[in-house]
Each structure stands twice: as C-alpha cells, then as structure tokens.
Short mmCIF file of C-alpha atoms and ligand atoms in Angstrom, two decimals:
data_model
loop_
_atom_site.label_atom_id
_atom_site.label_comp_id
_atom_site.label_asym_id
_atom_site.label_seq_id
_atom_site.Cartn_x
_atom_site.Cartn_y
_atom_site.Cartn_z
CA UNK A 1 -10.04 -3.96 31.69
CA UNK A 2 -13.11 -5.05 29.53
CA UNK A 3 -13.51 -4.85 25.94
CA UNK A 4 -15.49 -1.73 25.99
CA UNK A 5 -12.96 0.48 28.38
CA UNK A 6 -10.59 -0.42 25.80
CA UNK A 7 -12.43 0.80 22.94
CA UNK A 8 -13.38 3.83 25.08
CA UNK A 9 -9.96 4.80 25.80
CA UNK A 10 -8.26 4.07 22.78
CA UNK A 11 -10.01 3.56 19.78
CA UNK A 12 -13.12 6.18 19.97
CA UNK A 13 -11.32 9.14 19.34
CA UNK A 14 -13.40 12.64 17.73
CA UNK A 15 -12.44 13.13 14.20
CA UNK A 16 -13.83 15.00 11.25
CA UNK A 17 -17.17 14.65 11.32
CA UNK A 18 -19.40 13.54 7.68
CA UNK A 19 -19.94 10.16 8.86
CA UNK A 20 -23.82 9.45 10.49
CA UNK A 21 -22.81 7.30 12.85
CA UNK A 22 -19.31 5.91 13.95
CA UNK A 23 -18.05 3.73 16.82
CA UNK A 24 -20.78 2.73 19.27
CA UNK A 25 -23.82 1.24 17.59
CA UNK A 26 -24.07 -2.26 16.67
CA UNK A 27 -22.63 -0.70 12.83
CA UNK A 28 -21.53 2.89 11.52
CA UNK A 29 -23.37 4.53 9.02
CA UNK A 30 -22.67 6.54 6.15
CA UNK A 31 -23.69 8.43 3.23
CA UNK A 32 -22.75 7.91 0.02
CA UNK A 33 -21.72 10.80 -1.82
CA UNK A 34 -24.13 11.19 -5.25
CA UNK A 35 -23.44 9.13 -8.26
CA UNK A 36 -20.29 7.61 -6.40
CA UNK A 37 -19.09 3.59 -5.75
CA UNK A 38 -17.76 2.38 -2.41
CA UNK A 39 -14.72 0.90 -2.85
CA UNK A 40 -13.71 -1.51 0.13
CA UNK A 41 -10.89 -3.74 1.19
CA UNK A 42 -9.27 -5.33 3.66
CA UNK A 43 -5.93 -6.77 4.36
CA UNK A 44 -4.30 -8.54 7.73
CA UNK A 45 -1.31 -8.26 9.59
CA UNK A 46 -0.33 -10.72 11.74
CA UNK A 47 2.77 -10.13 14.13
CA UNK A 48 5.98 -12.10 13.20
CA UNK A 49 4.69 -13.02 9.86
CA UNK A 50 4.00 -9.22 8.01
CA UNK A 51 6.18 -7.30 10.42
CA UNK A 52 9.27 -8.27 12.70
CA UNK A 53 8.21 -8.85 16.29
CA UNK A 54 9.92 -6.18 17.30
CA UNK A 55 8.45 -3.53 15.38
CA UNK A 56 7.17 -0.62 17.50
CA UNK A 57 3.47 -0.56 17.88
CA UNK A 58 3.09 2.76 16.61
CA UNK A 59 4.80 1.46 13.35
CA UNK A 60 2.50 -1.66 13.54
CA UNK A 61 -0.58 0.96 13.60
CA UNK A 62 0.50 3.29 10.79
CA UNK A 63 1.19 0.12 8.66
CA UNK A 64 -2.06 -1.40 9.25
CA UNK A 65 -3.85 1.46 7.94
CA UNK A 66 -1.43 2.42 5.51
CA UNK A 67 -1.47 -1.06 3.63
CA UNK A 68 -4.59 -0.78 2.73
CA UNK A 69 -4.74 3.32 1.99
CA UNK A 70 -2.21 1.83 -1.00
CA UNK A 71 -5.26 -0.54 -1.85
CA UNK A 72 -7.75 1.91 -2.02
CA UNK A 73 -5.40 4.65 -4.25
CA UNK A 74 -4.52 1.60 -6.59
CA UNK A 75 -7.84 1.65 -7.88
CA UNK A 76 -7.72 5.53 -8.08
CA UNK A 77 -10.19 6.43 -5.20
CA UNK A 78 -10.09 8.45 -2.17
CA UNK A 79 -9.91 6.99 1.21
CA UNK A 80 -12.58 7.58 3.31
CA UNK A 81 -13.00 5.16 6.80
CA UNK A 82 -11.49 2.23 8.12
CA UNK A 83 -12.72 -0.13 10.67
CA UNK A 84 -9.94 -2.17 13.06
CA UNK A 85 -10.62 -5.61 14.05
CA UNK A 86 -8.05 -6.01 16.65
CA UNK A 87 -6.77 -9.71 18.20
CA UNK A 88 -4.60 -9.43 21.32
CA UNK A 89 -3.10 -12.05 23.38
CA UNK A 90 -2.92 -9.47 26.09
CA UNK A 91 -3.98 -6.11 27.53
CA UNK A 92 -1.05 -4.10 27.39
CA UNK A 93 -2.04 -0.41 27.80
CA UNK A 94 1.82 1.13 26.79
CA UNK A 95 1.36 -1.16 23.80
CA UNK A 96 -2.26 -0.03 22.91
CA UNK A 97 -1.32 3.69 23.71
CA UNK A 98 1.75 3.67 20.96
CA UNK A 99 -0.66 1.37 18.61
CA UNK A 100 -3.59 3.24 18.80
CA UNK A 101 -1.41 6.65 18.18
CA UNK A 102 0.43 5.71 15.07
CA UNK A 103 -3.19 4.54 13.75
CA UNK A 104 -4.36 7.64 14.04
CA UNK A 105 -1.43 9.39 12.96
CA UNK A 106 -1.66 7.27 9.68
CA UNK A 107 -5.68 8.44 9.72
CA UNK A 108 -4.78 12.02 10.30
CA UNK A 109 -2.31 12.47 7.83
CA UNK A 110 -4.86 10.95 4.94
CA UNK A 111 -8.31 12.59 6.48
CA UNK A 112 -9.46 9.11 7.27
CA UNK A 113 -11.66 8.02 10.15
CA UNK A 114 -11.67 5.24 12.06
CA UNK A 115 -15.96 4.57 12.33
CA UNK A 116 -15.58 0.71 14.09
CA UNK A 117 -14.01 -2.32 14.28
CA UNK A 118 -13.71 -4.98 16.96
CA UNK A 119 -11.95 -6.47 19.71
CA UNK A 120 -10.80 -9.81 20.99
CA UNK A 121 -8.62 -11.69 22.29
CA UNK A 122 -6.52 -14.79 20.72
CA UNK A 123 -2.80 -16.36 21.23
CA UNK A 124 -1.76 -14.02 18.20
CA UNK A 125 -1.63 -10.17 18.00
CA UNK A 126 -3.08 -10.01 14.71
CA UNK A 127 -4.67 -6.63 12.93
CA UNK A 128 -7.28 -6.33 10.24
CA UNK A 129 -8.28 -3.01 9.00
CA UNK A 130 -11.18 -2.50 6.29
CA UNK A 131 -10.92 0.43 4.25
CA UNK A 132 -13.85 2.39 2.69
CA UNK A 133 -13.35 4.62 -0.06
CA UNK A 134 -15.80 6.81 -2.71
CA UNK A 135 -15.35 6.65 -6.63
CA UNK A 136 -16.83 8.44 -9.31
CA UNK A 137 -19.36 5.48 -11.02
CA UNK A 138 -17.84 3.94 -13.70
CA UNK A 139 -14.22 5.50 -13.02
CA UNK A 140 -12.04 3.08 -10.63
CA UNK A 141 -8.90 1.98 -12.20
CA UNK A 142 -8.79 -2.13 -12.52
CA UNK A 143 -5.70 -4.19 -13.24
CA UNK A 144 -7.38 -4.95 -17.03
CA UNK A 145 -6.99 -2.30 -18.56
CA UNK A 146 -3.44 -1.83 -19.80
CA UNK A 147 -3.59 -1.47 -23.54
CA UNK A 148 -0.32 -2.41 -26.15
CA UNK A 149 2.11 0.52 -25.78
CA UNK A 150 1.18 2.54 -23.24
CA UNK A 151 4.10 3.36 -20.70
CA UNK A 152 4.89 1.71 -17.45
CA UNK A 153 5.80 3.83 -14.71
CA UNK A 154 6.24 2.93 -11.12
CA UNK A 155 5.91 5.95 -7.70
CA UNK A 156 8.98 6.66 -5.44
CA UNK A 157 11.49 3.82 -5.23
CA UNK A 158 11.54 0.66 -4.92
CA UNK A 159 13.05 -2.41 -2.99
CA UNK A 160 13.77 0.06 0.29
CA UNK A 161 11.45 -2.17 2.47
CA UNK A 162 13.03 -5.65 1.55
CA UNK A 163 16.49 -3.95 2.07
CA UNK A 164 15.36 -2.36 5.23
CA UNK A 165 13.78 -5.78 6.66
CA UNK A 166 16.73 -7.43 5.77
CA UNK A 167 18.89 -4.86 7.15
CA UNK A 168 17.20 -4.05 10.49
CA UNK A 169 18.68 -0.65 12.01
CA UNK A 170 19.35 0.83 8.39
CA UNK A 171 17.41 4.19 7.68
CA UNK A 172 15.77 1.92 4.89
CA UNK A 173 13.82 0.06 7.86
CA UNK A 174 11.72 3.36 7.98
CA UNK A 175 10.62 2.93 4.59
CA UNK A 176 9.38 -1.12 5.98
CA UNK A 177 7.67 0.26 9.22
CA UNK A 178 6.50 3.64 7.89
CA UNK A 179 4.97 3.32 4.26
CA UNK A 180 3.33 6.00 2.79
CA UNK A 181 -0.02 5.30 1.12
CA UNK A 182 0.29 7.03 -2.45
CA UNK A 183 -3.03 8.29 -2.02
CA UNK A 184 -2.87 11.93 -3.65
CA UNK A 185 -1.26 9.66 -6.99
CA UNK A 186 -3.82 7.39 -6.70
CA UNK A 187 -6.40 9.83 -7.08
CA UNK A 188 -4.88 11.76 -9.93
CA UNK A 189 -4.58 9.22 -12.02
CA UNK A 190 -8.34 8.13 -11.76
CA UNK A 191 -8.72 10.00 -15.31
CA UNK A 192 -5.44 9.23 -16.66
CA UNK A 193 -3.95 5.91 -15.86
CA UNK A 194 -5.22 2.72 -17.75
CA UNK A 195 -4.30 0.19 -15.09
CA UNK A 196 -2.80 0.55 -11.60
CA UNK A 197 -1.70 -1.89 -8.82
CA UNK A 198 -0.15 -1.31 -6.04
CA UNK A 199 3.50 -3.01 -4.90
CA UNK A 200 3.12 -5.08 -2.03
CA UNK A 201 4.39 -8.83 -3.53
CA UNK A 202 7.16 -7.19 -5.64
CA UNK A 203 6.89 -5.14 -8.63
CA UNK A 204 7.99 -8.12 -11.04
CA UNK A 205 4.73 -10.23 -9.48
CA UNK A 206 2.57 -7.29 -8.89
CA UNK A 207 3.33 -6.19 -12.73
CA UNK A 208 2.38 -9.24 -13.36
CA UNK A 209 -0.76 -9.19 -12.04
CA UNK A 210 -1.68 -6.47 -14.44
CA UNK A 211 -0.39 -8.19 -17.69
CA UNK A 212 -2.53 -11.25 -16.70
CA UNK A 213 -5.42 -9.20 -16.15
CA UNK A 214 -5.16 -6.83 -19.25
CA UNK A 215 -3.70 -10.18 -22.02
CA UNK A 216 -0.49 -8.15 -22.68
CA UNK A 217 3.09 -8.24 -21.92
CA UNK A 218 5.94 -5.85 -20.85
CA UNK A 219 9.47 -4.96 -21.67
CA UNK A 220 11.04 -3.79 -18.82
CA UNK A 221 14.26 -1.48 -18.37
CA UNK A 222 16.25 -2.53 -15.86
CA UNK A 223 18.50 0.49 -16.12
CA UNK A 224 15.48 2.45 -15.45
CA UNK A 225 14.09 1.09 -11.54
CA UNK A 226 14.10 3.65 -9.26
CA UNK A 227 16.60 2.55 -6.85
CA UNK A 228 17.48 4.58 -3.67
CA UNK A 229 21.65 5.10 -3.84
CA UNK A 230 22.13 2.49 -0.32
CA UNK A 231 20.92 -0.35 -2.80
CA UNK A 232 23.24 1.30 -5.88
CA UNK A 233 26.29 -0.03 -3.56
CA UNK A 234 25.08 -4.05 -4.66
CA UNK A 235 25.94 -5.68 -7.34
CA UNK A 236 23.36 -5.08 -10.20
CA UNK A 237 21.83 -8.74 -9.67
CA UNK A 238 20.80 -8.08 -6.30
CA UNK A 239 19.74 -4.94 -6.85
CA UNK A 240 17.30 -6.06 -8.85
CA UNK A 241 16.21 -8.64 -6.48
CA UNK A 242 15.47 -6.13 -4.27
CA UNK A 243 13.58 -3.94 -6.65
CA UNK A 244 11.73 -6.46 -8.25
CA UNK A 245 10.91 -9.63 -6.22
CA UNK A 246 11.19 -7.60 -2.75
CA UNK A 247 7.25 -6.93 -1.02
CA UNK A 248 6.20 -4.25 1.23
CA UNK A 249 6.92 -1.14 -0.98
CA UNK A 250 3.74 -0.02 -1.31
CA UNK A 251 4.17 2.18 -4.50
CA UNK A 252 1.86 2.76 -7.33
CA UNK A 253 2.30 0.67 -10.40
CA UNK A 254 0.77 1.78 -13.32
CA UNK A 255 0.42 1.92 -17.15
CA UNK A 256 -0.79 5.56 -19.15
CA UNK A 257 -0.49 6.85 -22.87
CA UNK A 258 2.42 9.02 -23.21
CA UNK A 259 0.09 12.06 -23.56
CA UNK A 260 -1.70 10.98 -20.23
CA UNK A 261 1.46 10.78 -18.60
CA UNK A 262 2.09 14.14 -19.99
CA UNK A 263 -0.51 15.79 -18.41
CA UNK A 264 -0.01 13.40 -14.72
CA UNK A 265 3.11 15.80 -14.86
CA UNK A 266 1.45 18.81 -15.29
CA UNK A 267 -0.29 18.20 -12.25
CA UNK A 268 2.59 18.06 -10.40
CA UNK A 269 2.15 14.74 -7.88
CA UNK A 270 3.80 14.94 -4.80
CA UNK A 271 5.44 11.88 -5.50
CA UNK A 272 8.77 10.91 -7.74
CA UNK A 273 7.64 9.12 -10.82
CA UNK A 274 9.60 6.86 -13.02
CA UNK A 275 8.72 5.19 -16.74
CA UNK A 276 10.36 1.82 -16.41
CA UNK A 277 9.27 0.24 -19.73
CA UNK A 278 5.89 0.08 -22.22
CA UNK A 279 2.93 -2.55 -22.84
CA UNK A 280 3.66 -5.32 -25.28
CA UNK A 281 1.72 -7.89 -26.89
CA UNK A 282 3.48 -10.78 -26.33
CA UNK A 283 2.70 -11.99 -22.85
CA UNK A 284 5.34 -12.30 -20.38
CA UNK A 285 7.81 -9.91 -18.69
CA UNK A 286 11.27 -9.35 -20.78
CA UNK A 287 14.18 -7.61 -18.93
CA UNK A 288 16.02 -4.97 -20.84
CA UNK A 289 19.71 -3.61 -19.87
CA UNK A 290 21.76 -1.43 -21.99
CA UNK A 291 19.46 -2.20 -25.04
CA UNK A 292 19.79 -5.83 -24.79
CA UNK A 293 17.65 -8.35 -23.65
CA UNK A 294 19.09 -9.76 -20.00
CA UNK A 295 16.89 -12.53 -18.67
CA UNK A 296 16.24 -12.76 -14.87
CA UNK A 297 15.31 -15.64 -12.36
CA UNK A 298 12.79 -13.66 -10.20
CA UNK A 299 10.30 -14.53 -7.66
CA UNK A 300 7.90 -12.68 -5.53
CA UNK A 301 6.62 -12.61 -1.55
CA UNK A 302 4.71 -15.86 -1.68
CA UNK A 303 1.88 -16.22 1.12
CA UNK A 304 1.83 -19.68 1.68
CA UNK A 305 5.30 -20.66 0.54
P1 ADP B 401 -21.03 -5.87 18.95
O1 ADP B 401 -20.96 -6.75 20.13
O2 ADP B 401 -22.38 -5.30 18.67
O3 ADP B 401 -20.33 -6.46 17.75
P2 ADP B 401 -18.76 -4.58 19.98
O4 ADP B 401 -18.95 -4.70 21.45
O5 ADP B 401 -17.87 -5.53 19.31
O6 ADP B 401 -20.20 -4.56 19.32
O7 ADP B 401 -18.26 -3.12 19.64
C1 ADP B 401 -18.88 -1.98 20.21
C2 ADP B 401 -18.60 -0.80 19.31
O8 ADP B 401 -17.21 -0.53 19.32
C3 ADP B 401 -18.98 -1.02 17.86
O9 ADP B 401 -19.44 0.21 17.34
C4 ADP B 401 -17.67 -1.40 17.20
O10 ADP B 401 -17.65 -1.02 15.83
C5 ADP B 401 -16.67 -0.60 18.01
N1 ADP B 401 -15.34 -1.25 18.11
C6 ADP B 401 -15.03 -2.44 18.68
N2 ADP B 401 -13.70 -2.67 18.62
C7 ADP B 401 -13.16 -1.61 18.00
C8 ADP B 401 -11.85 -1.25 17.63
N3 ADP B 401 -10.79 -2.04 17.87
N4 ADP B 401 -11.67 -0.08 16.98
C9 ADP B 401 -12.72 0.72 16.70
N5 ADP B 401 -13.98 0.45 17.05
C10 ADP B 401 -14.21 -0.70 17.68
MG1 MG B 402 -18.31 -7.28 18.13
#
C-alpha cells in the first residue's frame, strides 16, 4: 500500500471544520483568531524508549497527542491542531487501525484536529506530533514568572505512571498509557497562575525548571504530594521517588498568589488540585516533613543518561 492510501484510509478523517485547509495540500492553512499568538510544540515518541514495546497502539496514539496537549495547557493556551509525522518499519493495517483510533480519540475528546503530518518509513516506529494552539497576546504562562511566596500547587496525582511502568498489569499502567492532557486547567489559569510547567521529567526536575527560570527557590511539603493510596502501601522514601523523580505524569505544575488560587477554586476545575509548598528566595528545592527539614537524594528522567 503506498504512502498516500495510507493517509487516505487512516489519517484524513472529517472533523470540526474552522481550519482553511487541512490534510492534502502541500501545507494546511489556518486563521488566526484576532489579537491571538500561536503557540506550537512538538515532542517524539519513539517505541521502546518513551513507551514499552508492548503498549497497544491505540495507547501509543492517545499518548502521542496527549503529551503534547500537556505542553500546550502548560503555557495556559487552548489546543487547537496537531500534525503527525509518522515513521514505520512496516505497514501493518491492524496496527495503524488501533493507532490511528486512539489518536483521534485523544483529538476528539480535546476538540483538536489533526490538519497534516507525514509518512515514512525507517527501522524504528517512531511518532512526532506538532501541536498548534491560540493565546490571548501577551497572556501565555512561561516558567519565569514565579514570584517569592506565591503557592505551589501541583493537578491530580502524581508518580502513578512511574509506578504503573514499573508495575506493568497494575491499574496504575492506565495512568502511563492513557494520560490526560490538563487542558481545561491549563486554560483557567491563563489569568491566574504566575508560572506553570507541565510534569513529564518528574515534578522535583520539572519544579526545577521553574525556579531556574523565575531566580527563586521552593520549600516543599512532602506530607503534602498527592499520592494515589497503591503508592501509600511503600515506604515513605520510595514514595517519594515515585512522586518526585518519576516522568510521564503529565500534570500541571504551577505557582499562584493565595487569592488567585482562591478564585482557580471558584471556578471549579475538573481536576483535583493540591498546594504542595510556596516560592522562596533562596534558590534550591528544600524538603519539608512533619515541620522539619528532611533532605532527599532525587533525580529525574534523564534523556541521554
Ligand atoms: P509532500 O510530499 O508535499 O510533503 P505528502 O505526500 O508527504 O506531501 O503528504 C500529503 C498530504 O498528506 C499532506 O497534506 C500531508 O500533510 C498529509 N499527511 C502525510 N502524512 C500524514 C499523516 N501521517 N497524518 C496526517 N496527514 C498526513
Ligand atoms: Mg511529505
């Protein structure tokens, strides 16, 4: 089957219809709503490496858009479009069907489209999606901006996925294979939040990322990290391996005023949301437990380690 049948058959689905021109044409086309930014990024999964070989292709299609859905919400934007650029080693057509579905079921669920992408062949499967998103000018949240007291609060819970990867077969592997882009959050907090990130490394390393970025520090509560029950069975040190140095969460990290935070209540996100600890000057993360300070040997998902 060539190139094109494939895109014809499973990647050129109708969907909701404001974009000028989707897959087809040499490139889509779009317009930009008034007095908006696009906001655009990309991430890669390759097979083996950012998923088990054995995860189910629709999982591997939900992820692949969902990964970067987080990207797009951590800088408090909507999602608009993604494009797939899609290496196969070979032309499996169960394996596309089940790929191509939980794509779309990821698009679906977050009124994305899929407007292009491309298609090739190589030893590796590996999967890049682009996502496109629209901001108000001016209003996308950046790692820099966390200012000296403001809270620290974290979505949902974390260290599921690195307890679910290493447990394959637990219900926790869901949370690994299925994560859910935090994009209504994301978008909420585009008034409200003073930094965001979103957890993909580990929250210790992704928090970190935002101290960096903003020339502040953090004290952190360990007896406050949102940790599903399965992982309350552990002793507290891993525990808090998982919930801090473990990747693939994909939850919202972010830092607000108390007032702000407040008023995120008010409107009610669809999403759990935990204060963990508060912006500090002096640079560096310190661990708090019971009051005390309780220092902690912690490292994140490392790319090229
Ligand atoms: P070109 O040779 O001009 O780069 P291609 O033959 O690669 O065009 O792609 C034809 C059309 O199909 C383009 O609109 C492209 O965006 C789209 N396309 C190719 N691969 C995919 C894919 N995996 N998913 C969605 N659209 C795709
Ligand atoms: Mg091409």
């Amino acid at each position: 089957m060539a190139e094109f049948s494939i895109i014809e058959t499973y990647f050129n689905r109708q969907q909701q219809n404001d974009v000028d021109l989707g897959v087809g044409d040499d490139s889509a086309l779009l317009s930009p709503p008034l007095n908006h930014q696009l906001v655009i990024c990309t991430d890669t999964l390759v097979a083996g490496r950012h998923f088990p070989l054995e995860t189910s292709p629709h999982a591997i299609g939900w992820k692949s858009v969902a990964v970067n859905l987080s990207d797009i919400a951590a800088m408090g934007a909507k999602p608009h479009s993604i494009l797939l650029a899609l290496s196969l080693s070979q032309i499996d057509h169960d394996w596309l069907k089940q790929f191509s579905q939980g794509l779309y079921d990821c698009c679906d669920q977050f009124g994305v489209r899929l407007i292009g992408g491309d298609t090739t062949q190589s030893p590796h499967l590996t999967i890049t999606v682009t996502a496109l998103g629209w901001i108000e000018t001016g209003k996308a949240i950046t790692r820099s901006g966390a200012q000296v007291d403001d809270l620290i609060v974290v979505s949902g819970s974390i260290g599921d996925a690195a307890f679910g990867l290493k447990h394959l077969g637990h219900p926790l592997q869901q949370r690994l294979d299925y994560p859910t882009p935090r994009c209504e959050l994301g978008a909420m907090l585009k008034d409200l939040a003073s930094s965001m990130i979103d957890v993909s490394d580990g929250l210790a390393q992704d928090l970190g990322h935002i101290l960096d970025a903003s020339g502040v520090g953090a004290k952190i509560n360990l007896n406050q990290l949102p940790i599903q029950p399965a992982l309350r069975q552990l002793s507290d040190n891993e525990q808090w391996k998982y919930a801090l140095a473990g990747g693939d969460d994909y939850e919202l990290c972010f830092t607000i005023t108390m007032q702000n935070y407040a008023k995120l209540l008010q409107l009610k996100p669809n999403v759990t949301t935990t204060i963990i600890g508060q912006v500090t000057q002096k640079s560096g993360i310190v661990f708090e437990k019971d009051g005390l300070d309780h220092p902690l040997q912690l490292q994140g998902y490392q790319h090229f380690a």
